[in-house]
mmCIF file of C-alpha atoms and ligand atoms in Angstrom:
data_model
loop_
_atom_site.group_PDB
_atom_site.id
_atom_site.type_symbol
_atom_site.label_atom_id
_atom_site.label_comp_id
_atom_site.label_asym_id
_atom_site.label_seq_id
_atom_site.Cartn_x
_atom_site.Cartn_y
_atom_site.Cartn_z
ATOM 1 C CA UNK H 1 -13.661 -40.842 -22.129
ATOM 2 C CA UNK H 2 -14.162 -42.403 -18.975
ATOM 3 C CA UNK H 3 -15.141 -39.500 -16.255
ATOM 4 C CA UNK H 4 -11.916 -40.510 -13.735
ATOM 5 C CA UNK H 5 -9.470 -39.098 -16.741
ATOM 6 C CA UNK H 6 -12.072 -36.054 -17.152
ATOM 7 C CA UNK H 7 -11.363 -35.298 -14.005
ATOM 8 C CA UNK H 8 -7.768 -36.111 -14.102
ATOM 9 C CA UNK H 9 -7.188 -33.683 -17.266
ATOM 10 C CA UNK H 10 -9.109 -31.065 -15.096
ATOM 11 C CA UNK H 11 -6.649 -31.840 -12.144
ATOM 12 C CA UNK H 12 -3.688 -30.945 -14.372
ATOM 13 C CA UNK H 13 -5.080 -27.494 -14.753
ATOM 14 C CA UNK H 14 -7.148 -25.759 -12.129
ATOM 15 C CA UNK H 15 -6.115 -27.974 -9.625
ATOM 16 C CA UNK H 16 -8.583 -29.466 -6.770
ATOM 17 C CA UNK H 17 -6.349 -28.602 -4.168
ATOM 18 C CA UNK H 18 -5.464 -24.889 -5.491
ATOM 19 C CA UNK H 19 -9.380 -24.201 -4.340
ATOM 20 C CA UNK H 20 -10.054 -23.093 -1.011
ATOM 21 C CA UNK H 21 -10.194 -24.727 2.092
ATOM 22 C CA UNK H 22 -14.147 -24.144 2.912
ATOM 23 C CA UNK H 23 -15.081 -25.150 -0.925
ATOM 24 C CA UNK H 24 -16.471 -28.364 -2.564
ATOM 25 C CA UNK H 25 -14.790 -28.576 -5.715
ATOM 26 C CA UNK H 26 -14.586 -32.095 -8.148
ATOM 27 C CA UNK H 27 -17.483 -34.653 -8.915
ATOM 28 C CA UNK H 28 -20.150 -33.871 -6.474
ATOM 29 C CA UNK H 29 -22.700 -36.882 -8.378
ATOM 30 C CA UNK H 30 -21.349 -39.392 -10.475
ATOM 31 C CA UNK H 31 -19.228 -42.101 -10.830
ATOM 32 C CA UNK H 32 -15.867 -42.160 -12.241
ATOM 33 C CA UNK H 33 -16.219 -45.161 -14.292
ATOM 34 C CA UNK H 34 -18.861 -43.717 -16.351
ATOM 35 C CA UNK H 35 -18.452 -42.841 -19.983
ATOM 36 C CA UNK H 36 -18.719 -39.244 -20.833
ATOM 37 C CA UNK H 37 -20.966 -38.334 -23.545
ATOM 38 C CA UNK H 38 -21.037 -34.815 -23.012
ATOM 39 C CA UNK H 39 -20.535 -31.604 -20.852
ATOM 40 C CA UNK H 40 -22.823 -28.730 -20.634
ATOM 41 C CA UNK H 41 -21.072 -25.857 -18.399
ATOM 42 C CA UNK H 42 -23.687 -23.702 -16.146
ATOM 43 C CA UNK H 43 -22.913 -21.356 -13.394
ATOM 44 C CA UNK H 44 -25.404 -22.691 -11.158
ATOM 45 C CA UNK H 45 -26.970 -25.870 -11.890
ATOM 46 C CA UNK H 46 -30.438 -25.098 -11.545
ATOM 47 C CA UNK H 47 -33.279 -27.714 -12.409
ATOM 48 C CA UNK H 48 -33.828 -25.956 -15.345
ATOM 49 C CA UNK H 49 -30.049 -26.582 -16.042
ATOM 50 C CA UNK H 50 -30.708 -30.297 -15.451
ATOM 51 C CA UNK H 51 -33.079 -30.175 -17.797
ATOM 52 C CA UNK H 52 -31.498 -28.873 -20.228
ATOM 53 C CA UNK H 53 -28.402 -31.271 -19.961
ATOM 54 C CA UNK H 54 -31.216 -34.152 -20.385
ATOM 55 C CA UNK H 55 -32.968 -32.910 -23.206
ATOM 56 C CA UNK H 56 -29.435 -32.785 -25.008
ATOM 57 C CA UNK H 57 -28.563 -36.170 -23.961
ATOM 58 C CA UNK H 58 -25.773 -35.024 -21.974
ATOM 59 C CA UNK H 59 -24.952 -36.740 -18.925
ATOM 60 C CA UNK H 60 -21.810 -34.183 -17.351
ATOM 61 C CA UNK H 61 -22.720 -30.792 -15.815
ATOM 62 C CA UNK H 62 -20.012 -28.598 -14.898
ATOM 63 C CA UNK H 63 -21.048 -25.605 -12.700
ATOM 64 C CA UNK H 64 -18.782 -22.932 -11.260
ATOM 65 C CA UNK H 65 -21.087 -22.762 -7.805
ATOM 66 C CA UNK H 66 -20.875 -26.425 -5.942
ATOM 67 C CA UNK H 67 -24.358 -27.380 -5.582
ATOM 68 C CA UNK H 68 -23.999 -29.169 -2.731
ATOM 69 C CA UNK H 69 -22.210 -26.522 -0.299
ATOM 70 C CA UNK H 70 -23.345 -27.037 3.242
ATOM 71 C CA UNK H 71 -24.205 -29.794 5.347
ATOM 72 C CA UNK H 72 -27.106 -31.680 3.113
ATOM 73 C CA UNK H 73 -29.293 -33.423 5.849
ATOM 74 C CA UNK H 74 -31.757 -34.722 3.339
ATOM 75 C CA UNK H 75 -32.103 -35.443 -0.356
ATOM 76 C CA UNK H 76 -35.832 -35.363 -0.967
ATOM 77 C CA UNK H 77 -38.243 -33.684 -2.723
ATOM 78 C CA UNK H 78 -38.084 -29.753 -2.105
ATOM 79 C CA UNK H 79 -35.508 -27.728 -2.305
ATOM 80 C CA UNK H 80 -32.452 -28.624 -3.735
ATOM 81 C CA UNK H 81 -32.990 -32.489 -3.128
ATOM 82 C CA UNK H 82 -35.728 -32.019 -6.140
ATOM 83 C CA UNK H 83 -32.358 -30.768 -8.306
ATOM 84 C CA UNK H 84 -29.770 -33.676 -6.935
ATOM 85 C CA UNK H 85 -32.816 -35.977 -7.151
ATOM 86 C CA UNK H 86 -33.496 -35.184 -10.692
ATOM 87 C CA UNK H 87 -29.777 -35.686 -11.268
ATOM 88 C CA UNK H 88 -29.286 -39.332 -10.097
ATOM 89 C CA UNK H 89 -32.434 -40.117 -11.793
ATOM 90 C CA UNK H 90 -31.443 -39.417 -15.078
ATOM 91 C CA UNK H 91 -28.011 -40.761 -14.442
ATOM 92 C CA UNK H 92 -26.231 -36.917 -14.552
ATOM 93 C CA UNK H 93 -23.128 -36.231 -13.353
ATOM 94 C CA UNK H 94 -22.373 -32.803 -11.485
ATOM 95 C CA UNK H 95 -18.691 -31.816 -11.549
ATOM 96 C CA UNK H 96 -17.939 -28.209 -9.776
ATOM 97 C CA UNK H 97 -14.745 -26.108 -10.408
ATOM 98 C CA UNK H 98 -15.725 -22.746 -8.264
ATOM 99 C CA UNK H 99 -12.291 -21.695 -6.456
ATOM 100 C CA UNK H 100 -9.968 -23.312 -8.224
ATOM 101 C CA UNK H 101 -11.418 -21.969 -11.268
ATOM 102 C CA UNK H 102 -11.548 -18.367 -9.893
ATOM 103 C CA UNK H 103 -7.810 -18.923 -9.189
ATOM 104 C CA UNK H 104 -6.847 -20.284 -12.463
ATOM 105 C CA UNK H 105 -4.807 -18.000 -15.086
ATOM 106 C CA UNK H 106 -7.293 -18.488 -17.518
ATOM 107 C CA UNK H 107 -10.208 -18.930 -15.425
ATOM 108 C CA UNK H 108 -13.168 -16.596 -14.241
ATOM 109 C CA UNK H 109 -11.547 -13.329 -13.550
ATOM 110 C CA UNK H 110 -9.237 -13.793 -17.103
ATOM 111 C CA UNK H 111 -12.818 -14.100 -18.466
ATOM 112 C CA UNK H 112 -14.156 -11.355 -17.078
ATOM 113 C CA UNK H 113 -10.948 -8.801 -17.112
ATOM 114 C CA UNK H 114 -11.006 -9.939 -21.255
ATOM 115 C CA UNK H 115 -14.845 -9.241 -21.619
ATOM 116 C CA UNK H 116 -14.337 -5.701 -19.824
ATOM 117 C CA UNK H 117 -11.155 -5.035 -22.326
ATOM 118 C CA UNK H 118 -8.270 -5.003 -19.761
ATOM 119 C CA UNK H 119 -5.039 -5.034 -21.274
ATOM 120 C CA UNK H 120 -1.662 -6.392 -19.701
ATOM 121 C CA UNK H 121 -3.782 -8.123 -16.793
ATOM 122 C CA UNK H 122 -1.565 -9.876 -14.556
ATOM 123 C CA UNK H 123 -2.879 -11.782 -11.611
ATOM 124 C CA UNK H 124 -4.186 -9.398 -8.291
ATOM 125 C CA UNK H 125 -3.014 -11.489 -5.610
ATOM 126 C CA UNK H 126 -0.847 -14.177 -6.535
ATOM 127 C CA UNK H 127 -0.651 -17.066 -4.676
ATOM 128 C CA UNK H 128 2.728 -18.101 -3.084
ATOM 129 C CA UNK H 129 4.384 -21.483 -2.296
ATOM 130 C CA UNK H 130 6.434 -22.211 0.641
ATOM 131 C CA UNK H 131 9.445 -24.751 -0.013
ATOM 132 C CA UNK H 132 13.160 -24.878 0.883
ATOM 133 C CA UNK H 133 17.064 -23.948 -0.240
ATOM 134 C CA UNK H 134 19.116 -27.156 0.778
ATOM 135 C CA UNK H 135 22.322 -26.944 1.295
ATOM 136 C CA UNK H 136 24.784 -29.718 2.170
ATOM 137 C CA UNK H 137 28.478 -29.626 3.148
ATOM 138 C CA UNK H 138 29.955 -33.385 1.638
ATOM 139 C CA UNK H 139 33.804 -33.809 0.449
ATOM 140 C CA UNK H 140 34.064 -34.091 -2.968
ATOM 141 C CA UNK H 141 34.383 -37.589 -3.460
ATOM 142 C CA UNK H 142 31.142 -38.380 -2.025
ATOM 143 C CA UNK H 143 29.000 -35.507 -4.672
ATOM 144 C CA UNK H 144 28.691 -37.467 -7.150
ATOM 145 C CA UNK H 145 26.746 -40.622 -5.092
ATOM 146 C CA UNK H 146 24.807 -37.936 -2.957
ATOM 147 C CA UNK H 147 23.224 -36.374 -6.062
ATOM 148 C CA UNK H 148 22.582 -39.943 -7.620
ATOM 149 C CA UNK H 149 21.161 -41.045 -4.972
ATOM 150 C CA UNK H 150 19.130 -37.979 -3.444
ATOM 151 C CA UNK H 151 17.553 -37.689 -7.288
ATOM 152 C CA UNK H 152 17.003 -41.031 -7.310
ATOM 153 C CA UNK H 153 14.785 -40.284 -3.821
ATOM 154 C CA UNK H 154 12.800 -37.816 -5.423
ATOM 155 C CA UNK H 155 14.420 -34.950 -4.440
ATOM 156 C CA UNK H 156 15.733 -31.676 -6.416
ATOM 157 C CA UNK H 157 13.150 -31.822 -9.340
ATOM 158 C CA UNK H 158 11.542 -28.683 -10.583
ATOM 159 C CA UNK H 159 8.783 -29.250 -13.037
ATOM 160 C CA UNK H 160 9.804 -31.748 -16.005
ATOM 161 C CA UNK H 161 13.298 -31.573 -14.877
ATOM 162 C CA UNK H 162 15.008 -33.816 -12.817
ATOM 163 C CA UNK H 163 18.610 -33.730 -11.075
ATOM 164 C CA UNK H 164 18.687 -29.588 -10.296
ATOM 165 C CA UNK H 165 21.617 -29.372 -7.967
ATOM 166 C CA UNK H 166 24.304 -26.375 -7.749
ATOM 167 C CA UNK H 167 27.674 -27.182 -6.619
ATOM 168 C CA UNK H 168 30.515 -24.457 -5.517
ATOM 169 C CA UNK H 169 33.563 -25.481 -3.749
ATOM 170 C CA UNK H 170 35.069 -23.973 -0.862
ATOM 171 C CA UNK H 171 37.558 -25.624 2.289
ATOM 172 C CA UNK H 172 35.940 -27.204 5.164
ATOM 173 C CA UNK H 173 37.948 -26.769 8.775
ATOM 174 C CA UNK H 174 37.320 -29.326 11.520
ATOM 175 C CA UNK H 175 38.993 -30.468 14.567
ATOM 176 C CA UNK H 176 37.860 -33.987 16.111
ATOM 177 C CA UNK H 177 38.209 -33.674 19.576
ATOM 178 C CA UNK H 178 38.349 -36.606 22.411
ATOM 179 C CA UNK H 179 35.419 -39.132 21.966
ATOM 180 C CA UNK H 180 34.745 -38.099 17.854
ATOM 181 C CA UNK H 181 35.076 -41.251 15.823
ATOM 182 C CA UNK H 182 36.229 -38.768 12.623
ATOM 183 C CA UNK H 183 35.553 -40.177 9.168
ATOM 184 C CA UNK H 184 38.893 -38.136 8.210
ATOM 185 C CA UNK H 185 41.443 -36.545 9.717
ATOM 186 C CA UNK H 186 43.453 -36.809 13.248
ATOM 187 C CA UNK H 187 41.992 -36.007 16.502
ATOM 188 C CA UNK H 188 43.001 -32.936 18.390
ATOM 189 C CA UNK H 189 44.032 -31.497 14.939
ATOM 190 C CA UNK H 190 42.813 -28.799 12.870
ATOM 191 C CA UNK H 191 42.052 -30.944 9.070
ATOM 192 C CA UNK H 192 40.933 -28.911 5.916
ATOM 193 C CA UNK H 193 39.057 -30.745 3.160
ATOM 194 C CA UNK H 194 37.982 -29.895 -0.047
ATOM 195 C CA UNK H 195 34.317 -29.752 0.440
ATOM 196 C CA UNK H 196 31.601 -29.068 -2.072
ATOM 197 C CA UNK H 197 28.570 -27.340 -0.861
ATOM 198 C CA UNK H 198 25.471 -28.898 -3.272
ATOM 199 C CA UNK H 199 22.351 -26.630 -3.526
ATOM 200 C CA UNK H 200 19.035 -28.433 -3.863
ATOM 201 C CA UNK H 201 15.307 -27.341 -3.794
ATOM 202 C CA UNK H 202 12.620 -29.673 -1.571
ATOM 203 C CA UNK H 203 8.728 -29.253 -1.160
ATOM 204 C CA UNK H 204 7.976 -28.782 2.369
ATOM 205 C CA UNK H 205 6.299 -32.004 3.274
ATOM 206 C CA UNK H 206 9.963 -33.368 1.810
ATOM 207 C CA UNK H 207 11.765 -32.074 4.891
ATOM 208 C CA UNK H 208 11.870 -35.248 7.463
ATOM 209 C CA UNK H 209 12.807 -37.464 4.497
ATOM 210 C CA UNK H 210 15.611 -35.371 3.235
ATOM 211 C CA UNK H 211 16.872 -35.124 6.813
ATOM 212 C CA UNK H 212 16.530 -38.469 7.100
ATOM 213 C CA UNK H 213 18.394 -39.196 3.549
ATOM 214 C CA UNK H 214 21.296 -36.560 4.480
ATOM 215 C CA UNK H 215 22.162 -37.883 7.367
ATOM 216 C CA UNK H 216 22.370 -41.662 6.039
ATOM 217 C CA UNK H 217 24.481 -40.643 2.948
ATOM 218 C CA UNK H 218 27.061 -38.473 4.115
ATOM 219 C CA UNK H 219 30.301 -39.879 5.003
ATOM 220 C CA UNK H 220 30.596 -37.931 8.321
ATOM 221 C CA UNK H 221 29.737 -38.588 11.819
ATOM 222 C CA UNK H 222 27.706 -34.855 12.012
ATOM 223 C CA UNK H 223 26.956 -33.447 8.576
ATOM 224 C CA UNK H 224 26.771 -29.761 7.631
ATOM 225 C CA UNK H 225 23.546 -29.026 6.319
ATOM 226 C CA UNK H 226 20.963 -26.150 6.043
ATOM 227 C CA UNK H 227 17.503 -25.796 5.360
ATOM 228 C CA UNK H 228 16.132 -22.395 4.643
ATOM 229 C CA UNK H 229 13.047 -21.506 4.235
ATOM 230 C CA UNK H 230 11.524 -19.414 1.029
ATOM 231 C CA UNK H 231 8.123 -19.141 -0.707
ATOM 232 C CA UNK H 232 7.827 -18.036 -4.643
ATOM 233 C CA UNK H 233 5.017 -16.629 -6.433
ATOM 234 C CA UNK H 234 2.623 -18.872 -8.309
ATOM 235 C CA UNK H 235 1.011 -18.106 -11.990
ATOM 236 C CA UNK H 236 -2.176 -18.321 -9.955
ATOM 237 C CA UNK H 237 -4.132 -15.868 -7.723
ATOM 238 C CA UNK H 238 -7.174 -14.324 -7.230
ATOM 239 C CA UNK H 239 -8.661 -11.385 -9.229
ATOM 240 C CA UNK H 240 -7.192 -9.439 -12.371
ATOM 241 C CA UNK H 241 -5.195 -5.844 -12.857
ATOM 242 C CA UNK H 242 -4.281 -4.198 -15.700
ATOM 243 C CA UNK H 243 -5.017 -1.257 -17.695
ATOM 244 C CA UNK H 244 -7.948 0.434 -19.517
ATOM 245 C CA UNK H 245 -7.354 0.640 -23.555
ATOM 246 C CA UNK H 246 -7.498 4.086 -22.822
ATOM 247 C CA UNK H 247 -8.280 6.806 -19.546
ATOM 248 C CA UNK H 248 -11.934 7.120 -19.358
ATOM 249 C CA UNK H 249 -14.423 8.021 -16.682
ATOM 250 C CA UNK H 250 -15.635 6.215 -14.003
ATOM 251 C CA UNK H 251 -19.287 7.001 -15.057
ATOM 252 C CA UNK H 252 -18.571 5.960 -18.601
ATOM 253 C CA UNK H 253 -16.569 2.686 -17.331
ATOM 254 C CA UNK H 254 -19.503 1.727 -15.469
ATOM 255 C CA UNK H 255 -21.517 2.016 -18.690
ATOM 256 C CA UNK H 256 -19.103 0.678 -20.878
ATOM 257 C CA UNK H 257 -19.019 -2.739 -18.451
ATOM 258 C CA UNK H 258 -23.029 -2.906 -18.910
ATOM 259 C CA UNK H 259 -22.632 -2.985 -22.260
ATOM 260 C CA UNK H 260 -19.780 -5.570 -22.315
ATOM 261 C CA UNK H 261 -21.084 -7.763 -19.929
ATOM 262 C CA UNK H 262 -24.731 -7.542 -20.720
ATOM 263 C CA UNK H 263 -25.902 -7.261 -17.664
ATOM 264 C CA UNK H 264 -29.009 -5.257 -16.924
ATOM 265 C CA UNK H 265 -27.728 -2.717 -13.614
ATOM 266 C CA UNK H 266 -24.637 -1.523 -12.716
ATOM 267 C CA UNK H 267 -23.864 0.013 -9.743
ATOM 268 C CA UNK H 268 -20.772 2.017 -8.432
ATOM 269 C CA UNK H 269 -19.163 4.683 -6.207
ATOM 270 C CA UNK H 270 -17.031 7.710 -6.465
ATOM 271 C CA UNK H 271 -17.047 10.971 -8.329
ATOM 272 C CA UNK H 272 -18.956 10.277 -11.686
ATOM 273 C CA UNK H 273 -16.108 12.251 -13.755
ATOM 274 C CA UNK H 274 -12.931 10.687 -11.732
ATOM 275 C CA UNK H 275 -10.691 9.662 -14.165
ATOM 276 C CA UNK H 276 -9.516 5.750 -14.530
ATOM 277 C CA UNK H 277 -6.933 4.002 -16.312
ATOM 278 C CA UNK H 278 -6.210 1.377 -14.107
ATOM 279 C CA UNK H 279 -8.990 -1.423 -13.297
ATOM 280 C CA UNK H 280 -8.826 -4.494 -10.524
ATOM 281 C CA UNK H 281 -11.732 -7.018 -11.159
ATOM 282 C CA UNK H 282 -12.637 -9.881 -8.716
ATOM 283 C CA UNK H 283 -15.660 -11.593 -10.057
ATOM 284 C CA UNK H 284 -18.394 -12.940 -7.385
ATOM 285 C CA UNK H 285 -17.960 -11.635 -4.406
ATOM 286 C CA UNK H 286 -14.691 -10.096 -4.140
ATOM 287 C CA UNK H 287 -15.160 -7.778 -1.127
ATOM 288 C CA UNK H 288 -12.682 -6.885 1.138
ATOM 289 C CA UNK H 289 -9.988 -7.023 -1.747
ATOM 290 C CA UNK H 290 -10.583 -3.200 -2.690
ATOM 291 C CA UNK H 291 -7.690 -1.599 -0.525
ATOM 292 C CA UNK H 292 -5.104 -3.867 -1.283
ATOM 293 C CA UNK H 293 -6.132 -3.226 -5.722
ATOM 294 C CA UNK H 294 -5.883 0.449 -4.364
ATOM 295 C CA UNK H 295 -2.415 -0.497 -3.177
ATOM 296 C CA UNK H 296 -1.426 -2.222 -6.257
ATOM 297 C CA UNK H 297 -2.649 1.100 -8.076
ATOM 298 C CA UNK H 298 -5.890 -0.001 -9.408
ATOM 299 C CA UNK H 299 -7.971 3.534 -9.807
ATOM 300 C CA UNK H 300 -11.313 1.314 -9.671
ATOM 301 C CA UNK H 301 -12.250 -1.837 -8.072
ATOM 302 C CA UNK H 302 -14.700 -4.110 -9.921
ATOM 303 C CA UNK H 303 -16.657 -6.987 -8.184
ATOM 304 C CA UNK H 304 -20.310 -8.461 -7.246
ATOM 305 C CA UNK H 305 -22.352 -8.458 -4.130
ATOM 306 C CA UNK H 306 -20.774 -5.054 -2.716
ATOM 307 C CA UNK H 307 -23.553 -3.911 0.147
ATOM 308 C CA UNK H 308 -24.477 -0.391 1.553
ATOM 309 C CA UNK H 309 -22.080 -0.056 4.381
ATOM 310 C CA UNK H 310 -18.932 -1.398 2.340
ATOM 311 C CA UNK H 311 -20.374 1.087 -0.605
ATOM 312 C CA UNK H 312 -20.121 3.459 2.201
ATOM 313 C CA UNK H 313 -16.659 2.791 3.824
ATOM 314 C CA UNK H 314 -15.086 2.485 0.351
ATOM 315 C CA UNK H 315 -16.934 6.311 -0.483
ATOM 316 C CA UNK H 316 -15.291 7.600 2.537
ATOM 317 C CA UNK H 317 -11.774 5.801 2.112
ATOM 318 C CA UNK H 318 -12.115 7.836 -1.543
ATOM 319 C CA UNK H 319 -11.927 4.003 -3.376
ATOM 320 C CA UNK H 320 -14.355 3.622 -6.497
ATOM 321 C CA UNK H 321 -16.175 0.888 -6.755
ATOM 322 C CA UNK H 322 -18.520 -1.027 -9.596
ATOM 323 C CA UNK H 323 -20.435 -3.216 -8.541
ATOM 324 C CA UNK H 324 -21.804 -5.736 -11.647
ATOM 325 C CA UNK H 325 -23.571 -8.239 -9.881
ATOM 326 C CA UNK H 326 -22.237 -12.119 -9.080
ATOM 327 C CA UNK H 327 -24.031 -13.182 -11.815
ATOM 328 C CA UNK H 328 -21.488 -11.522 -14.381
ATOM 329 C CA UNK H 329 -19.443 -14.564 -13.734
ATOM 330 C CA UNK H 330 -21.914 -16.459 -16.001
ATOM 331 C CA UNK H 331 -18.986 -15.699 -18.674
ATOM 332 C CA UNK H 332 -17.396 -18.768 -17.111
ATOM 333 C CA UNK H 333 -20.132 -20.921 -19.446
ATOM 334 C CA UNK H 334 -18.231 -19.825 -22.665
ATOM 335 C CA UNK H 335 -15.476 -19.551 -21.333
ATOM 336 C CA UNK H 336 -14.860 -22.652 -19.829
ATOM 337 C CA UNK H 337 -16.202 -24.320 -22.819
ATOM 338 C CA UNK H 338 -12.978 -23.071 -24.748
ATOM 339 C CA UNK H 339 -10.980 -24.119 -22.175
ATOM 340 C CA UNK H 340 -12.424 -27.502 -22.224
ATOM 341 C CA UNK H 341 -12.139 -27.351 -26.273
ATOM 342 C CA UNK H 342 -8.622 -27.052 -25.667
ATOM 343 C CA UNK H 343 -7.701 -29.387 -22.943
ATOM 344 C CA UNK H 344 -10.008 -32.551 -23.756
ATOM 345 C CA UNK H 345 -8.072 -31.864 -27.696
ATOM 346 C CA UNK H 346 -11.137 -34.122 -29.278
ATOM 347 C CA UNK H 347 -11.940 -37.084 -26.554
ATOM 348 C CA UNK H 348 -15.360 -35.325 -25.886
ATOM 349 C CA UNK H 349 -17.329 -34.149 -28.716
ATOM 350 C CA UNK H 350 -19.975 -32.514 -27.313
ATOM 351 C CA UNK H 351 -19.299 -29.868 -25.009
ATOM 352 C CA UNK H 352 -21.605 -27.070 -24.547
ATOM 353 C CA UNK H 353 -22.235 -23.647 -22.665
ATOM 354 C CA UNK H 354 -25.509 -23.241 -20.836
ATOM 355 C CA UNK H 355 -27.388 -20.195 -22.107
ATOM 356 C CA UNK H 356 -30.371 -20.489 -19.292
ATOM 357 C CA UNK H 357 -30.582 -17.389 -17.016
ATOM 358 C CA UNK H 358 -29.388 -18.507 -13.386
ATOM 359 C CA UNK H 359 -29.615 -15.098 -12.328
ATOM 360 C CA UNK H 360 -32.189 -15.234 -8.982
ATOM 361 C CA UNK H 361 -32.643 -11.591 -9.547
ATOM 362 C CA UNK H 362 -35.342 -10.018 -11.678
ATOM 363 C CA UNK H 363 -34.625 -6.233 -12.578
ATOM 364 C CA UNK H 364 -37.109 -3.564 -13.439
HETATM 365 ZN ZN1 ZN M 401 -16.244 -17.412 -8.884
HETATM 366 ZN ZN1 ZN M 402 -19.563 -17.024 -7.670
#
């Protein structure tokens, strides 16, 4: 498999453009006409990572955390330039799927909420699309061309279906006055028609061109027409809720998760013996999201990278906290292995997780 429909077949399910704005998701070193002969997933791809990948013979790394994030004012030997140098060298490709992988269904904070044994998880914050409701005003004689032609434009398609319209009837009122040039109907007097109004959904970049199409279909000199604006909820978001498999304490949560996760510290805050049944899990660094899982009725907030003073503020707002380290997103290594199992059905034949430890901490 060639790595442009690798990256295509990714495309189709965490999405490029569902990752955030300051990110730097997709092929970071490579060359999309290159055969893939492998993958190896990492968190972070260190140079031990690289390493790894060669002495496999694989020549695709996929990390979760882009390894080129900032501005990169040099590629030489020393600090990361020694990893990307390494890289081209050996003729490795680096793809990274960080956001849009946190944001996926499936993706990183699935992973985790399944490793941690949350049940019913449903996605924290989902996130929402913006589109519009058309509606049109057209005599009836005219539907059946508008729709034709409006599909045949691109317009009201939802998903793998094509021509979505709904049509009521009603009677349209109109009186041409001096200077109309009326399509139908006498001037100075009141005309009814049988109208149909025809219900249509757009994207909202598809605005100026439906306007544009409206207006050059419709039989009349000043169509009726409304666009109103709605958003709907995605199947992605970030972060996880759902419930315990059964009320526990927060002390014994906290050691249950350091079990689960394998992870060497845990940290949290809040009354040891509070009771919890209902957990919200961001993986990373997911602070600043612990009110609103508070809101949504989460009893304990789980994340990474949680420092004194939010510890602090979250103590005093009576919000309990674990903390279990960014590094407990290295579950994405398995885990996006199976997803890659899945969606490549065959084409690649090796694909394997990264077992190095990334982890830049040591614990004592
Ligand atoms: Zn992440
Ligand atoms: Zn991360």
């Amino acid at each position: 498999m060639k790595t442009s429909e690798l990256l295509s077949i990714i495309n189709q399910h965490v999405p490029f453009a569902s990752a955030e704005s300051w990110d730097n998701v997709g092929l970071l070193i490579g060359d999309t006409n290159q055969e893939v002969n492998g993958i190896l997933t990492a968190l972070d791809c260190t140079f031990d990572v690289v390493d790894e990948a060669i002495e496999k013979n694989i020549n695709t790394i996929i990390a979760h955390h882009p390894l080129i994030f900032k501005g990169v004012k040099n590629i030489n030997e020393g600090g990361y330039g020694t990893i990307i140098r390494r890289l081209i060298q050996n003729n490795i490709q680096l793809i990274a799927l960080h956001t849009n992988l946190d944001v996926y269904q499936y993706g990183v904070n699935a992973m985790l909420s399944k490793r941690i044994g949350i049940k019913n998880a449903e996605i924290l914050e989902p996130q929402t699309e913006s589109y519009y409701k058309v509606q049109v005003f057209i005599p009836e004689e005219n539907v059946v061309e508008f729709k034709d032609k409006m599909n045949d434009q691109g317009f009201a398609s939802e998903g793998d279906y094509e021509y979505c319209f709904f049509s009521t009837k009603g009677d349209g009122q109109f009186k041409p006055v001096d200077g109309a040039n009326p399509h139908i109907g006498q001037l100075n007097e009141i005309e009814t028609v049988e109208e149909v109004k025809v219900e249509f959904m757009i994207q909202n970049n598809e605005r100026a061109k439906a306007e544009y199409f409206i207006n050059a279909l419709h039989p009349y000199e000043t169509p009726v027409y409304d666009f109103i604006p709605l958003t709907k909820s995605l199947n992605r978001g970030l972060g996880m809720i759902g419930d315990l498999p059964e009320q526990t304490t927060l002390k014994a949560l906290a050691s249950a998760i350091k079990t689960q996760l394998d992870i060497p510290s845990v940290r949290f805050t809040g009354n040891p013996n509070a009771l919890i049944s209902k957990a919200a899990v961001i993986g990373g660094s997911g602070i600043g999201y612990e009110q609103y899982a508070h809101q949504k009725g989460a009893d304990v907030f789980i994340t990474g990278d949680i420092k004194h003073h939010d510890a602090l503020d979250a103590e005093i707002d009576g919000y309990h906290l674990i903390d279990i380290n960014h590094y407990s997103e290295y579950v994405m290594r398995d885990g996006l292995k199976a997803l890659l199992e899945q969606w490549l059905e065959g084409k690649v034949d090796n694909i394997e997780a990264s077992h190095l430890n990334t982890d830049p901490f040591n614990y004592v």
